[in-house]
XYZ file of C-alpha atoms in Angstrom:
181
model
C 0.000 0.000 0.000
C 1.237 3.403 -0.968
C 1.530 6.390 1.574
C -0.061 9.632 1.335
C 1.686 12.238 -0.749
C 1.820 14.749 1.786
C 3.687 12.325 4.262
C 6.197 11.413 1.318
C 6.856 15.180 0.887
C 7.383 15.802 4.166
C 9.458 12.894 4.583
C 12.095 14.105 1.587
C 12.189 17.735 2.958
C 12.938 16.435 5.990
C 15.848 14.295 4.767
C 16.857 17.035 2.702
C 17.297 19.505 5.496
C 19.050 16.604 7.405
C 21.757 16.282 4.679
C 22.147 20.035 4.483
C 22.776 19.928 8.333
C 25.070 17.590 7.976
C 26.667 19.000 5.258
C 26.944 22.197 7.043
C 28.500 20.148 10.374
C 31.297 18.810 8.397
C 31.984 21.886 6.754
C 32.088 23.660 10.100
C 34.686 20.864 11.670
C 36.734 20.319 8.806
C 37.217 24.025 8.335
C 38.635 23.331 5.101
C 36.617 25.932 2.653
C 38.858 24.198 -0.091
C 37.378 20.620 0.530
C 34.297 21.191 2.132
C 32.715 24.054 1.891
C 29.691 25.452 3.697
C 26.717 25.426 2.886
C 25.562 29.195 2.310
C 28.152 30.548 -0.182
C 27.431 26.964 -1.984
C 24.378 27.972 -2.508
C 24.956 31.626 -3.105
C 27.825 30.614 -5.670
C 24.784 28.164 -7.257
C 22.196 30.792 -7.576
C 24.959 33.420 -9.324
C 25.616 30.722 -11.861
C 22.262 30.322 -12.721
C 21.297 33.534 -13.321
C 24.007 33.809 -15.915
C 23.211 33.295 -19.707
C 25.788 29.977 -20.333
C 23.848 27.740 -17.785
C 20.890 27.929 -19.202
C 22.389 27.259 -22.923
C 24.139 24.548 -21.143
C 21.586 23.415 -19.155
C 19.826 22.793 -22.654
C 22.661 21.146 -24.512
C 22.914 18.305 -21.871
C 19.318 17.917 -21.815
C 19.257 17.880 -25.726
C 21.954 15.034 -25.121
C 20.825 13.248 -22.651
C 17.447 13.156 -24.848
C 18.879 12.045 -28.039
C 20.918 9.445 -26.057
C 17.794 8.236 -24.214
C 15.902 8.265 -28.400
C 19.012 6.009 -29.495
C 19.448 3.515 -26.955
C 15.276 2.993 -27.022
C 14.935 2.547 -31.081
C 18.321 0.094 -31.059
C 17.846 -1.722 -27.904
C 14.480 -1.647 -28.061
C 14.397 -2.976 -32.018
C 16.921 -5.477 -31.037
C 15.417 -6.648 -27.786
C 12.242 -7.166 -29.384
C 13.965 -9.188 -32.613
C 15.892 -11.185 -30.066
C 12.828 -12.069 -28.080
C 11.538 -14.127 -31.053
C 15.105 -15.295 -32.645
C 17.131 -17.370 -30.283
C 20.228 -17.150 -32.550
C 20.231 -13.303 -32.648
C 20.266 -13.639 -28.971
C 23.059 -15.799 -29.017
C 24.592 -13.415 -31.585
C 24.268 -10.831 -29.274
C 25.751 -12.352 -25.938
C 29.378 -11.493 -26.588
C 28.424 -7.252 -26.920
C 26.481 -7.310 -24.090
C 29.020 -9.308 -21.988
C 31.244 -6.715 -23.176
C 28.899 -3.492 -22.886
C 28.026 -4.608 -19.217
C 31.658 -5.842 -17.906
C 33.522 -2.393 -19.472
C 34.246 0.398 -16.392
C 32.551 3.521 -17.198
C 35.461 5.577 -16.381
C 37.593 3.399 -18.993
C 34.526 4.138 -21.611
C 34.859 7.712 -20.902
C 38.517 8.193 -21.093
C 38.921 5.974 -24.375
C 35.963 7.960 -26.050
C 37.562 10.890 -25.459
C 40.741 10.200 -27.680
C 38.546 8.199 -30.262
C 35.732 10.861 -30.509
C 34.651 14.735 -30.800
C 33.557 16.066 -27.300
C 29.834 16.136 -28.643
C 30.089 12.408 -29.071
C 31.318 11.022 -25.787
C 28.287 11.685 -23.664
C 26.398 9.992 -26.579
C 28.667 7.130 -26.830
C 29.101 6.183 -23.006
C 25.397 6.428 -22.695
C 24.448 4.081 -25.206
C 26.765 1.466 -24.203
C 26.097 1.461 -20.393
C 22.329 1.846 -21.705
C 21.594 -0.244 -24.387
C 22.253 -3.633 -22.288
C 19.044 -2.708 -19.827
C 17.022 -1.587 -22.784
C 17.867 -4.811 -24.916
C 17.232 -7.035 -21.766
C 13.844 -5.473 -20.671
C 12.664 -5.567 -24.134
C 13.777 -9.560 -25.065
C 12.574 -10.705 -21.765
C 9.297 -8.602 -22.067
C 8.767 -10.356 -25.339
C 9.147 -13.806 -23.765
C 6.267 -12.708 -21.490
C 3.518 -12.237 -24.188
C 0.905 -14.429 -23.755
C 0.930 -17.782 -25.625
C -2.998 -17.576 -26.523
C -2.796 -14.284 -27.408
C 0.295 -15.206 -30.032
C -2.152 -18.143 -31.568
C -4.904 -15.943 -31.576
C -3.050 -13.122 -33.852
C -1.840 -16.153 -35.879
C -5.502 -17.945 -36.205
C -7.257 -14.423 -37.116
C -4.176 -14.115 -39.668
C -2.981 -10.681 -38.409
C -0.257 -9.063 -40.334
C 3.203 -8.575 -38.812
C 2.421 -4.802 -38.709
C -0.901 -5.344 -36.650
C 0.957 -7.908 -34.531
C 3.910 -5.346 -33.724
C 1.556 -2.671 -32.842
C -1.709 -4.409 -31.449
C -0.058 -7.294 -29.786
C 3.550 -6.941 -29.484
C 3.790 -3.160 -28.214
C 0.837 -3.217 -26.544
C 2.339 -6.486 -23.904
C 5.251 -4.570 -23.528
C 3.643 -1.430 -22.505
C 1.693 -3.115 -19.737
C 3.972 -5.535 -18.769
C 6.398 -1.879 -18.417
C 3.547 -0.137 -16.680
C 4.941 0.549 -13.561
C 8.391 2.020 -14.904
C 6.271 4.336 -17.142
């Protein structure tokens, strides 16, 4: 059973003030403005920034990447999730990539992208191989969830592969998602 809203709220301010306070405490012992600094010119410095024209053109060029690296990894992961959920030997094709997609260190990604690509590339780069392996796993193993009857039933009322992809195929994946939507 879910809580009430207004407790959750309350609950995150609350933690949120606690981590400033403790934020602040450190600051205050360590009296090191270098390493830790407090938590008033922090956000004073934070507010300055953000009033200035750059951050909010930045702001919108990570966003704009972030976006387009979300668009990528969902059309090829999700594509080749949902061709591997009905081909066995493009799953088996697959195996060695995403053994190496999910066993390579981030940091390592980042730093070798760097030399290989332009600066506007990395971000989309190191995305899409830390996030293509979740998006191609969700999407096979949502495909091995459609129901059986429902698959003989498209096949019996001799729907076309379109009508199957959208009426059957995208349709189990979006409830059998539901809850991350």
């Amino acid at each position: 059973m879910k809580g009430s809203t207004s407790t959750t709220k309350i609950i995150v301010v609350l933690s949120t003030l606690l981590l400033l306070l403790v934020w602040q405490l450190g600051a205050v012992l360590l009296d090191a403005e270098i390493i830790l600094p407090r938590v008033g010119p922090t956000l004073a410095k934070f507010v300055q920034l953000v009033k200035q024209p750059p951050f909010s053109l930045n702001l919108l060029a990570t966003v704009g990447r972030a976006l387009k690296s979300f668009l990528i990894i969902f059309v090829v992961g999700g594509v080749l999730g949902v061709l591997a959920g009905y081909s066995e030997k493009l799953r088996a094709f697959l195996v060695p990539f995403l053994l190496l997609c999910k066993a390579t260190p981030v940091m390592a990604v980042i730093l070798l992208a760097f030399i290989w690509f332009s600066s506007g590339a990395v971000p989309l780069f190191s995305a899409f191989l830390m996030g293509f392996p979740a998006m191609y796993i969700q999407m096979a193993e949502g495909v091995g969830l459609i129901s059986q009857p429902l698959q003989e039933m498209t096949q019996i009322y001799r729907f076309s592969r379109r009508e199957r992809l959208f009426h059957l195929v995208i349709l189990s994946l979006l409830l059998t998602f539901r809850h991350y939507l």
